[in-house]
Short mmCIF file of C-alpha atoms and ligand atoms in Angstrom, two decimals:
data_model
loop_
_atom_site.label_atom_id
_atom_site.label_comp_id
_atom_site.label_asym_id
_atom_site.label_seq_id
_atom_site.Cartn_x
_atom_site.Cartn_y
_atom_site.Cartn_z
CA UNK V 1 85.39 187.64 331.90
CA UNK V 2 88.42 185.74 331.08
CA UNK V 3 91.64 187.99 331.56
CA UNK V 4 93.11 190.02 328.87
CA UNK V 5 95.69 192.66 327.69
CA UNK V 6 93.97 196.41 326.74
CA UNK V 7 95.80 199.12 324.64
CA UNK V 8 94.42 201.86 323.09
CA UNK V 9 95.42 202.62 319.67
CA UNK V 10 96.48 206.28 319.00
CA UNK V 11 96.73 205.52 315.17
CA UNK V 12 94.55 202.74 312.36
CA UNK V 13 98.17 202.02 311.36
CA UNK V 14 99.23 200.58 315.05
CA UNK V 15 96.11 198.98 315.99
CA UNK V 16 96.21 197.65 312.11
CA UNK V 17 100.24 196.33 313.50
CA UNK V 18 98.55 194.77 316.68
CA UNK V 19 95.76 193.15 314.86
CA UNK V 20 98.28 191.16 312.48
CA UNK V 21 100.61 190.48 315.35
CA UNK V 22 98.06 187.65 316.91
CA UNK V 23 95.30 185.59 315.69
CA UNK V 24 94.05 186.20 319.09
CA UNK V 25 93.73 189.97 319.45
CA UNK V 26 90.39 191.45 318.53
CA UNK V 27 89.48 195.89 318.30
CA UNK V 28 87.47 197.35 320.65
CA UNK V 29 84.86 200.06 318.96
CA UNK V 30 82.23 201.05 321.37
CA UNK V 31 82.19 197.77 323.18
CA UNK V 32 78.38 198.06 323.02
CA UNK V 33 78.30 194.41 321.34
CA UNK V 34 81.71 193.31 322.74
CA UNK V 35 81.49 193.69 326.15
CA UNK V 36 78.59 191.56 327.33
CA UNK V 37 80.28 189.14 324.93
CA UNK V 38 83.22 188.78 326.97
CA UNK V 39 80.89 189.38 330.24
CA UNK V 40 79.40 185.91 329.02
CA UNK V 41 82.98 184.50 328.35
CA UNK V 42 81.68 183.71 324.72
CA UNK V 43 85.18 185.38 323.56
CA UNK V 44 88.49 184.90 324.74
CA UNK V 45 91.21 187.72 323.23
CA UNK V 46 94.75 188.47 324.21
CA UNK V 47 94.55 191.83 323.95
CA UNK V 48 91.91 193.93 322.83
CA UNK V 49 92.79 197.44 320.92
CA UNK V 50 90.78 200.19 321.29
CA UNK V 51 90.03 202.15 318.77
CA UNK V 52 87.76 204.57 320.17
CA UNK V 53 89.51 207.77 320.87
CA UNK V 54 91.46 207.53 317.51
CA UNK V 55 90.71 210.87 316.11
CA UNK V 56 91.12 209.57 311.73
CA UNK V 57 87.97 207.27 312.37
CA UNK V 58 85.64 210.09 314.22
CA UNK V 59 84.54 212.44 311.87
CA UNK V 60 81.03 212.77 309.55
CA UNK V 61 82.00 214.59 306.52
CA UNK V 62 79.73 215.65 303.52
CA UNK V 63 81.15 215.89 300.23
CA UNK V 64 79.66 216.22 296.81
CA UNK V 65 76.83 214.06 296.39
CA UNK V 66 77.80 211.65 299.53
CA UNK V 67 78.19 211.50 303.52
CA UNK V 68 80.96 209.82 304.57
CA UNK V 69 81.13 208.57 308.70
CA UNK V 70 84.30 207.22 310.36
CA UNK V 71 84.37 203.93 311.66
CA UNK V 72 84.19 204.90 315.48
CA UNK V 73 81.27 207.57 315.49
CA UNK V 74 78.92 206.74 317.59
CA UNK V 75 75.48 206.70 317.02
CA UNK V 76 74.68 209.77 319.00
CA UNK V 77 76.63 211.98 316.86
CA UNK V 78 75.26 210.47 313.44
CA UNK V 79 71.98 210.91 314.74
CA UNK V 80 72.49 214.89 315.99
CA UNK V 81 74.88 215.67 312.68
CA UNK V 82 72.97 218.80 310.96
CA UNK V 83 74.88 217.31 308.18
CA UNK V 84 73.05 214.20 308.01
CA UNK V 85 70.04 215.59 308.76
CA UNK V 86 69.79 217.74 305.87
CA UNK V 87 71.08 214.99 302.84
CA UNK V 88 70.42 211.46 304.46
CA UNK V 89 67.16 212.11 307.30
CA UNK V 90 66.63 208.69 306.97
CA UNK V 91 69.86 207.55 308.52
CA UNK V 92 69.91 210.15 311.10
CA UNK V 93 66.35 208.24 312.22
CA UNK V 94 67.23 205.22 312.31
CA UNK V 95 71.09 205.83 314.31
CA UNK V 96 68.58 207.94 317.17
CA UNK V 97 66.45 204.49 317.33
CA UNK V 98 69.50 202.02 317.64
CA UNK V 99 69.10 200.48 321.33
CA UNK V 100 68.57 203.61 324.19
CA UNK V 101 70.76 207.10 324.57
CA UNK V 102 73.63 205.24 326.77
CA UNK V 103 74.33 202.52 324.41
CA UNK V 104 74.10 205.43 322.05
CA UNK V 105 76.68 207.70 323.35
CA UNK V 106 78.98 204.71 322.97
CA UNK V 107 78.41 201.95 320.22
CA UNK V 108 80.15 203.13 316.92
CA UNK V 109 79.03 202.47 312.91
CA UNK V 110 82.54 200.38 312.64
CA UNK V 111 80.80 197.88 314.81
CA UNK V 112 77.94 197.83 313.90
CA UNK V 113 78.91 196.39 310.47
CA UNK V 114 81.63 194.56 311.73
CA UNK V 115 79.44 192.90 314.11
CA UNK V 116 76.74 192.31 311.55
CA UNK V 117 74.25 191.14 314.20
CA UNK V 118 71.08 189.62 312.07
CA UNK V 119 68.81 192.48 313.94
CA UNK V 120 70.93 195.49 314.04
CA UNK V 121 69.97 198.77 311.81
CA UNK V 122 73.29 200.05 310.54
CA UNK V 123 73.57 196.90 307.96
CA UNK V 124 69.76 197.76 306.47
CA UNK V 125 71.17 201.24 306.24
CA UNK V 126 74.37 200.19 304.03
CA UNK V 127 72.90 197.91 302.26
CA UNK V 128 69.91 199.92 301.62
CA UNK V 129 71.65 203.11 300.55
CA UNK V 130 74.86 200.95 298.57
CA UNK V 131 77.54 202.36 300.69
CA UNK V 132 81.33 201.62 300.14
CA UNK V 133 82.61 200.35 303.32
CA UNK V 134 86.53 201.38 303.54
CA UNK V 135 89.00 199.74 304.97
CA UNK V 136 92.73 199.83 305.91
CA UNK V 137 93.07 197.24 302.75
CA UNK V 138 90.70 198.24 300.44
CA UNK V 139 86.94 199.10 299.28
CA UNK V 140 84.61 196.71 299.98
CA UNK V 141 80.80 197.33 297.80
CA UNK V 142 77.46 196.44 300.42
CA UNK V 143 76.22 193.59 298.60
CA UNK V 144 79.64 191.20 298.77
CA UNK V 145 80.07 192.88 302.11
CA UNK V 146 77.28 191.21 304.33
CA UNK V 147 78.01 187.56 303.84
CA UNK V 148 75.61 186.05 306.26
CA UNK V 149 74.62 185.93 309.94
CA UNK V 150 77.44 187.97 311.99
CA UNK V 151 79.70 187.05 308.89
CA UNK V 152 81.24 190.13 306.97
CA UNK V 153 83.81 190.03 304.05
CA UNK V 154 86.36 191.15 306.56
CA UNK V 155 89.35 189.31 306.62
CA UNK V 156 90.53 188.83 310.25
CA UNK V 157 93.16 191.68 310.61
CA UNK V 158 90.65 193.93 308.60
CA UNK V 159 89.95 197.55 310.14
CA UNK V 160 86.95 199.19 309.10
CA UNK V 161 88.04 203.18 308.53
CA UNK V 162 85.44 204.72 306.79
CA UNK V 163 81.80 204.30 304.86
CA UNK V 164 80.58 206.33 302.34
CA UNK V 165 76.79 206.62 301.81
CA UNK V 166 75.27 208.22 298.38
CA UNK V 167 72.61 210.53 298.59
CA UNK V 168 69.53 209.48 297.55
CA UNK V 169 66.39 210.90 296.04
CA UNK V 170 64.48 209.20 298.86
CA UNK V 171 65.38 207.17 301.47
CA UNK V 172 63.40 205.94 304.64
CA UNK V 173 63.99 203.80 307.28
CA UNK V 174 61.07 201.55 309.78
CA UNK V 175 61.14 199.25 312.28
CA UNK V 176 59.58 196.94 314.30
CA UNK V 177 60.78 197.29 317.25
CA UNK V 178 61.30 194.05 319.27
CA UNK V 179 59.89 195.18 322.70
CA UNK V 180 62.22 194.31 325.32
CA UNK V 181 65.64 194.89 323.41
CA UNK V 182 64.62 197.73 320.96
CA UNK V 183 66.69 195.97 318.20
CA UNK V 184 64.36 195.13 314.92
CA UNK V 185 62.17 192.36 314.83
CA UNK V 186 62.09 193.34 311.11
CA UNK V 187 63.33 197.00 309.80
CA UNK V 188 63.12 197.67 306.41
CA UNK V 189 65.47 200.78 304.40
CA UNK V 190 63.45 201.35 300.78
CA UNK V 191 65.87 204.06 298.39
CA UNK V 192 65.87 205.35 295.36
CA UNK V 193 69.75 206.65 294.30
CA UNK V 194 70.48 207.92 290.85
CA UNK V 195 71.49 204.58 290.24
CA UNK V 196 68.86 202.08 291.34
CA UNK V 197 66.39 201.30 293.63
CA UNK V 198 66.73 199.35 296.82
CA UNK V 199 64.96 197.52 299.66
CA UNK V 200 66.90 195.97 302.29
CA UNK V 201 65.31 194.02 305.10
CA UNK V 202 67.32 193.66 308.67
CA UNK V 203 66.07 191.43 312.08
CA UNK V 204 64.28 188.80 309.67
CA UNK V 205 66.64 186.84 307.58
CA UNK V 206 68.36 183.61 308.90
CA UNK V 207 71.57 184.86 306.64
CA UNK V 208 71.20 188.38 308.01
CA UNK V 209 70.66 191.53 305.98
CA UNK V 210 68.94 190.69 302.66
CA UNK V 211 67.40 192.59 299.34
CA UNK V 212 64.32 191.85 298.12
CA UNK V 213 64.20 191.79 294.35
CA UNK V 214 60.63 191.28 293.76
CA UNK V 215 59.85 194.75 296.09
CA UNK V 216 62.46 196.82 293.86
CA UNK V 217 60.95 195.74 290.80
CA UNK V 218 57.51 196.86 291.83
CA UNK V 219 59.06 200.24 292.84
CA UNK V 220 60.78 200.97 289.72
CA UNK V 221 57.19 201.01 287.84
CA UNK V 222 55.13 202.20 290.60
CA UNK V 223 56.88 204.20 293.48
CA UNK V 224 53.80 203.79 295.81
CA UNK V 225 53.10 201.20 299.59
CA UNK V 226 50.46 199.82 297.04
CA UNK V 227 53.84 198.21 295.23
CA UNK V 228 54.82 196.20 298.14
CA UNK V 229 52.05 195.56 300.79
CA UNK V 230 51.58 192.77 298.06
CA UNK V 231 54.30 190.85 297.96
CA UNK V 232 55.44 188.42 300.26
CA UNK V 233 58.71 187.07 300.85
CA UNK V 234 59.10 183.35 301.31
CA UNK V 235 59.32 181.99 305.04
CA UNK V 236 61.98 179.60 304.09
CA UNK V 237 64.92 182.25 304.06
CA UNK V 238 63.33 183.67 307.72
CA UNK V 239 64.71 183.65 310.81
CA UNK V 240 61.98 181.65 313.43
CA UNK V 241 62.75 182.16 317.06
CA UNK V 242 61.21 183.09 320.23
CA UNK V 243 60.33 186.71 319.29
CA UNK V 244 58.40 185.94 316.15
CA UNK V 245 57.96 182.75 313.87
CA UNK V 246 59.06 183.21 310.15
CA UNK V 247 55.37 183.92 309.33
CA UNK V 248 54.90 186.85 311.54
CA UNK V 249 58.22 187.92 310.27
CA UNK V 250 57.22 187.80 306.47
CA UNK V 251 54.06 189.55 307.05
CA UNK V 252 55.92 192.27 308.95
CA UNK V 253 58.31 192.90 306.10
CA UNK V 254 55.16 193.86 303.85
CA UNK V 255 53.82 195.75 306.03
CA UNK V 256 57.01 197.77 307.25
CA UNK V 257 58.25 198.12 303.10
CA UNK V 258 54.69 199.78 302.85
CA UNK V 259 55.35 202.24 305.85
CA UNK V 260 58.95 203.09 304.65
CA UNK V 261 57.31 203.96 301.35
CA UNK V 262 54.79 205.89 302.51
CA UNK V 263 57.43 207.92 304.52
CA UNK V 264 59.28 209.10 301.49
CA UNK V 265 56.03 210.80 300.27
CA UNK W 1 97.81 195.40 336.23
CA UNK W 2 97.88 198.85 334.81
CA UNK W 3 97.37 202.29 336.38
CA UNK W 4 94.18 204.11 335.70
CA UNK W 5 93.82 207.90 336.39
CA UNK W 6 90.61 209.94 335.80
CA UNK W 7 88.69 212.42 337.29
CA UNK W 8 85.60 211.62 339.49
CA UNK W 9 83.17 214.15 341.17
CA UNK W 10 85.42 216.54 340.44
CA UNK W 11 88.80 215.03 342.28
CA UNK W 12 91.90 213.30 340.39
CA UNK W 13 91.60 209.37 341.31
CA UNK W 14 93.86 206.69 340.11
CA UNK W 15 94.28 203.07 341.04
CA UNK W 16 95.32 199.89 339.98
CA UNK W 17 93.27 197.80 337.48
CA UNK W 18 93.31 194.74 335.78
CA UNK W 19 92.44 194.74 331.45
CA UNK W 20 89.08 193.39 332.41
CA UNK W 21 88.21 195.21 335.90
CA UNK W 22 84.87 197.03 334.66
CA UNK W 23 84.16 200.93 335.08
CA UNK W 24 81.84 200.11 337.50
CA UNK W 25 83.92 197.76 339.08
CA UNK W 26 86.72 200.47 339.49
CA UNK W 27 84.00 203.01 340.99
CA UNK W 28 82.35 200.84 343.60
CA UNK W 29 85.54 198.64 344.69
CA UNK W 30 88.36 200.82 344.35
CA UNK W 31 86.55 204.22 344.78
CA UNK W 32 84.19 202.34 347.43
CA UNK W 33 81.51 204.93 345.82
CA UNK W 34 78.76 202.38 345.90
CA UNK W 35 75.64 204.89 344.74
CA UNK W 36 76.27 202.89 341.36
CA UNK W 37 74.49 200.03 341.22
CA UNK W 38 74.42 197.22 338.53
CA UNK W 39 71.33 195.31 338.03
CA UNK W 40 71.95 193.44 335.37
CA UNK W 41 75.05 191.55 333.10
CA UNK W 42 73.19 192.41 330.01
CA UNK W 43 73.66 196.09 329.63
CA UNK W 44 70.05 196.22 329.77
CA UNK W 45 69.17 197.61 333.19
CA UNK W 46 70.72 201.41 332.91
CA UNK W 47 71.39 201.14 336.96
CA UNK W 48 74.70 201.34 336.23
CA UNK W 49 74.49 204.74 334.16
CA UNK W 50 76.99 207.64 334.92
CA UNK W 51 78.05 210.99 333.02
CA UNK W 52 81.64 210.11 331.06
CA UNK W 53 83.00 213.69 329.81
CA UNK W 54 78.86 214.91 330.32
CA UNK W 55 77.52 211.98 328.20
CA UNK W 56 75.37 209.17 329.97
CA UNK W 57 76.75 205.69 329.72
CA UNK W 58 76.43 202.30 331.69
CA UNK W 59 79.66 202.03 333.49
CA UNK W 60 79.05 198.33 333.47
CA UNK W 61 79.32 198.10 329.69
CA UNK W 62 83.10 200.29 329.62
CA UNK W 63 86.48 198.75 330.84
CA UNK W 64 87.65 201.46 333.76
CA UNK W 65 90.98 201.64 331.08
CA UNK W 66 88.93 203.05 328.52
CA UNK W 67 87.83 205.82 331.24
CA UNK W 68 91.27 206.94 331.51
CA UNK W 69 91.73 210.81 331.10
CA UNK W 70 88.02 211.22 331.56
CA UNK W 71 85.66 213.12 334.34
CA UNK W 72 83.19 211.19 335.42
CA UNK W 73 80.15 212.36 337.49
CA UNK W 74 78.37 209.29 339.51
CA UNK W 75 75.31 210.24 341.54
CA UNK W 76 77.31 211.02 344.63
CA UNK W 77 78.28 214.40 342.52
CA UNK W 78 74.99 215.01 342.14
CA UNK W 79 74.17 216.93 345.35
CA UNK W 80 75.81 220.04 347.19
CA UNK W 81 76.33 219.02 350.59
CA UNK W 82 72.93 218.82 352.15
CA UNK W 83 71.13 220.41 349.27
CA UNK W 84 69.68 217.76 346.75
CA UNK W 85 70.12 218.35 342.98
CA UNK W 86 66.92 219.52 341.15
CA UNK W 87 66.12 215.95 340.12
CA UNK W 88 66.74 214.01 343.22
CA UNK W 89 64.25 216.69 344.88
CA UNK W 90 61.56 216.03 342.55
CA UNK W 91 62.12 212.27 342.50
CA UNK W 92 61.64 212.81 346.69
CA UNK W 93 58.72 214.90 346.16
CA UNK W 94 56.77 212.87 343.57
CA UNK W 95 57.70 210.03 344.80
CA UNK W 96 59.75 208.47 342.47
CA UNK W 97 61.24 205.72 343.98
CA UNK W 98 60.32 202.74 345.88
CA UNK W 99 63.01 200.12 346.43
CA UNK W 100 65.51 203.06 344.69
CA UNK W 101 67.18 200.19 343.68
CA UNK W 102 67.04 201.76 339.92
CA UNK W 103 67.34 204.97 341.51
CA UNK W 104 70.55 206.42 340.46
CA UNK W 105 71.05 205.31 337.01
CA UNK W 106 67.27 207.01 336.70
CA UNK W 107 68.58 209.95 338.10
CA UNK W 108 71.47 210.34 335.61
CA UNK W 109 69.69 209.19 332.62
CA UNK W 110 67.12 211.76 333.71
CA UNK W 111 69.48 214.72 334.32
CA UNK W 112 71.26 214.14 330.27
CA UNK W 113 68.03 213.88 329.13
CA UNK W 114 67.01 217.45 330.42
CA UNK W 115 70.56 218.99 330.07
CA UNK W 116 70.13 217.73 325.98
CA UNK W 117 66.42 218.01 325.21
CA UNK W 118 64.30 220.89 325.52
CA UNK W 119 60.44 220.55 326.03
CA UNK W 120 60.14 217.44 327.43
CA UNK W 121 57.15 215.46 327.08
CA UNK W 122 55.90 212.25 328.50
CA UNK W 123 56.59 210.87 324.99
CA UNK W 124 59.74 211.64 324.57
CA UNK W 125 60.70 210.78 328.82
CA UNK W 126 59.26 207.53 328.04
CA UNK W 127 61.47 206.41 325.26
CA UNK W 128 64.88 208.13 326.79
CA UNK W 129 63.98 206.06 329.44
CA UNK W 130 64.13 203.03 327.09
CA UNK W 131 67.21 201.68 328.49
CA UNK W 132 66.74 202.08 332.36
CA UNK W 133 64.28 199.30 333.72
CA UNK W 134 62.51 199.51 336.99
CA UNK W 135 60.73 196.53 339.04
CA UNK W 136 59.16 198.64 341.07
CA UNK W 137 57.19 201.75 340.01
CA UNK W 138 55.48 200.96 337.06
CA UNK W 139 57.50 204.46 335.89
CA UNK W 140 54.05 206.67 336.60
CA UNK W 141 55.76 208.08 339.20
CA UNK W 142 59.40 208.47 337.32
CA UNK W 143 58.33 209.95 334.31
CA UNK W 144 56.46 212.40 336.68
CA UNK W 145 59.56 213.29 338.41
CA UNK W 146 61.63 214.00 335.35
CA UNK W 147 58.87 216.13 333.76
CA UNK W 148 58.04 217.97 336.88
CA UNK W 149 61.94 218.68 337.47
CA UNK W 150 62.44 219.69 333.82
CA UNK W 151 59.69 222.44 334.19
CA UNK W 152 61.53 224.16 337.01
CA UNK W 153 65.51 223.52 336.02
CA UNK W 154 66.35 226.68 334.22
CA UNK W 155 67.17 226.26 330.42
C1 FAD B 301 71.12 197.29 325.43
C2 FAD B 301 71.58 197.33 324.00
C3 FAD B 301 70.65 197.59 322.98
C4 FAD B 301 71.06 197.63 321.65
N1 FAD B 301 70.11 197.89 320.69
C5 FAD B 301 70.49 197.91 319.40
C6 FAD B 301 69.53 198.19 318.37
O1 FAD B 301 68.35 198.45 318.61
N2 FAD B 301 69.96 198.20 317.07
C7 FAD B 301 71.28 197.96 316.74
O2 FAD B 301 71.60 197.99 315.56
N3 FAD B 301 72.19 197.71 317.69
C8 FAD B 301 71.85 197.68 319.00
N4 FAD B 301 72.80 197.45 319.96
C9 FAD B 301 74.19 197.20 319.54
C10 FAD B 301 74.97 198.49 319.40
O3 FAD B 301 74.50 199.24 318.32
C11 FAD B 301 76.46 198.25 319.25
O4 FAD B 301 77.06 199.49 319.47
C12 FAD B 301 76.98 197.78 317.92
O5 FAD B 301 76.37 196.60 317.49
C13 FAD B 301 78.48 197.46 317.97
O6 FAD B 301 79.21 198.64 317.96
P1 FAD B 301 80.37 198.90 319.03
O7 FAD B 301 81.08 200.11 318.56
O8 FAD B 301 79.82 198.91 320.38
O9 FAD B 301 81.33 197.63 318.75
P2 FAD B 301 82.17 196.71 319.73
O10 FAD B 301 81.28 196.05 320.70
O11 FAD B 301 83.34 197.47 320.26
O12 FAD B 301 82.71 195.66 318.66
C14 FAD B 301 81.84 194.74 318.04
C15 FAD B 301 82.64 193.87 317.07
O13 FAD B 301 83.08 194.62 315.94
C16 FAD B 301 84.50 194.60 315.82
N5 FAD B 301 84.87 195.96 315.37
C17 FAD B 301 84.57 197.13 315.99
N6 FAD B 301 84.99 198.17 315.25
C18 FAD B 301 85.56 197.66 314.13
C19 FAD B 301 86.18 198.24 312.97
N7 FAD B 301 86.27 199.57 312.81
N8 FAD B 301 86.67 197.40 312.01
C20 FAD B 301 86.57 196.06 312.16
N9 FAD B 301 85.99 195.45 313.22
C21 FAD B 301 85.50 196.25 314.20
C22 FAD B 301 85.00 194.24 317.19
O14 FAD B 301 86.24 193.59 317.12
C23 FAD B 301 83.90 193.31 317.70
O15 FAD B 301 84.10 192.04 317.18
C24 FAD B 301 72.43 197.41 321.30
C25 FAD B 301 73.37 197.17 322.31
C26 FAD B 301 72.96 197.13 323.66
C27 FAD B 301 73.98 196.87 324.71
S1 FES B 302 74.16 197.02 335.26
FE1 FES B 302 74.65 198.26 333.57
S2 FES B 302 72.94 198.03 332.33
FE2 FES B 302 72.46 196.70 333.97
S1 FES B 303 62.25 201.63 342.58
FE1 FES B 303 62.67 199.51 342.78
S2 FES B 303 63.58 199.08 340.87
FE2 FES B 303 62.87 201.06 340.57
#
């Protein structure tokens, strides 16, 4: 690792101070994604700023018709919240299969999305489920959120606070699992809110998180696997690498939108 | 340089640390408590795992600074003098080990696993265990060890 300053933040509004003080300090969540990136010197900050043990951004509160999860929880506590459990099971699932119980106990839901890694859960999730991501600026709506591979609508002195999740009529949550590193080879989140119906696919799109139209469509008419085994999405927009070629990865979408289905019935 | 001060194995420790100096670094170097091992610069191995504040993480993934103000229990606080700890008995009497190379972070990963579940089955061991890697056993043996020690550790 190269050298570099560390504070820890005891306030959003500070670490949101040290953020805009210099291009090159960067916020330290969970360091679950951050830390082997500076173990592999691919990142070179000043100063990092934790914002781990600032007590506004852990909390999981349920309010009306929505969950909303600071930025720092970690995925251990969304995934043993009784509140969770009861109005969004689907989440709670998928934050107890994110990586193994260590890198649970520390990564957080802020960095997650921040990160927007092209095979991480959280993003399916949000995207899935039309969450409002908060920030120390504004509200930011999924779909202009994720912007492409590790590419958010952030701007660069941009804290994630808060995100707000609806709840939904049915929601459910599979995964391939990619063997070795337990993140998704494909994972698809299928949802039906009050307001529309969604299908988000994570681990298989060379722009990151996508929705597929087409799968929606069927599952506005007919809310059955039947609906989606069918359909295929292009290999064109797929990510092909050593774990699976764009193929693979388009037939597992089918097949994993037909699974999440069938788990909402 | 900054000062780092946390509790470890039960007594106050501080030293001096660089931004970057890792957890584990701190522990092994400064704390010359070398039971922590690190296998790995992927956070992928789990040799590395200790209890932070009773929750298991890989020290090699944590900046000692962001340790400040915690207790931290390494596998050297583990045992009572001469008396092993429930699970390092039944990882010696199923043999559980062979290297031990992976030992300790198995050990600690196996001893949150029983503190937080209840039941344990070999399904469940098996994918706790998902982030602690071993060259050695083929995990028959491990997976025995935690099971047979989470039948006798009182709940
Ligand atoms: C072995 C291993 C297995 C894993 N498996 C999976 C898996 O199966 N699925 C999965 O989804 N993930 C997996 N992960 C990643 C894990 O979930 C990370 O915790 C997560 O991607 C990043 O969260 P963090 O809190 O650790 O962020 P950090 O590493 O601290 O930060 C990541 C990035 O986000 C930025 N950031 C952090 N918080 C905020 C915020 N509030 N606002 C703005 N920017 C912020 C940071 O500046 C940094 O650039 C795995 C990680 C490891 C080490
Ligand atoms: S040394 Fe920590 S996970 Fe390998
Ligand atoms: S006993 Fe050798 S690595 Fe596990």
């Amino acid at each position: 690792m190269y050298q570099f300053d560390y504070h820890r933040a005891q306030t959003v509004a500070e670490a949101a101070e040290l953020l805009a003080a210099n291009d090159e300090n960067t916020l330290l969540a969970g360091g679950q994604t951050l830390i082997p990136t500076l173990k592999q010197r691919l990142a070179m900050p000043a100063k990092l700023i934790d914002i781990g043990n600032i007590a506004d951004l852990n909390f999981i509160k349920a309010e009306g018709d929505a969950i909303t999860i600071g930025a720092a929880t970690k995925h251990a506590d969304v995934a043993a919240s009784p509140d969770v459990a009861k109005h969004l099971p689907a989440l709670a699932h998928l934050a107890a299969h994110i990586g193994d119980p260590a890198v649970r106990n520390r990564g957080t839901i802020g960095g997650s999305l921040a990160n927007n890694d092209p095979a991480a859960d959280y993003p399916a999730a949000a995207l899935g489920l039309d969450a409002k991501i908060h920030t120390n600026k504004r509200l930011i709506d999924a779909d202009p959120y994720f912007t492409g591979m590790f590419e958010t609508a952030l701007e660069d002195d941009e804290i994630i606070t808060e995100v707000t999740f609806p709840h939904p009529e049915k929601a459910a949550y599979v995964k391939f699992p990619n063997p070795a590193s337990r993140y998704a080879m494909v994972g698809v989140f299928v949802a039906k809110t009050p307001i529309d119906i969604r299908v988000a696919v994570t681990g298989a799109g060379a722009n990151g998180v996508f929705r597929v139209k087409e799968m929606e469509d069927a599952l506005s008419s007919n809310w059955s696997p039947d609906a989606v085994t069918g359909i295929k999405v292009p290999e064109d927009d797929l990510l092909s690498d050593l774990h699976g070629a764009a193929d693979y990865r388009s037939h597992l979408i089918s097949v994993m939108a037909g699974r999440a289905v069938a788990a909402t019935m | 340089m900054a000062l780092v001060s946390m509790t470890v194995n039960g007594k106050p420790v501080s030293g001096e640390v660089e931004g970057r100096t890792l957890l584990v670094q701190f522990i092994r170097e400064n704390l010359s408590l070398t039971g922590t091992h690190v296998g790995c610069d992927t956070s992928q191995c789990g040799a590395c795992v200790i209890h932070m504040d009773g929750k298991a993480v890989k020290a090699c993934t944590m900046l000692a600074l962001q340790a400040e103000g915690s207790a931290i229990t390494t596998i050297e606080g583990l045992a009572k003098g001469d008396d092993l700890h429930p699970v390092q008995k039944a990882f010696k009497e199923n043999h559980g080990l062979q290297c031990g190379f992976c030992t300790p972070g198995m050990i600690m990963t196996a001893v949150d696993m029983i503190d937080r579940i209840p039941n344990l089955d070999e399904e469940t061991v098996r994918a706790e265990l998902e982030g602690n890697i071993c060259r050695c056993t083929g995990y028959q043996n491990i997976v025995k060890s935690i099971l047979d020690a989470a039948e006798t550790t009182p709940a």
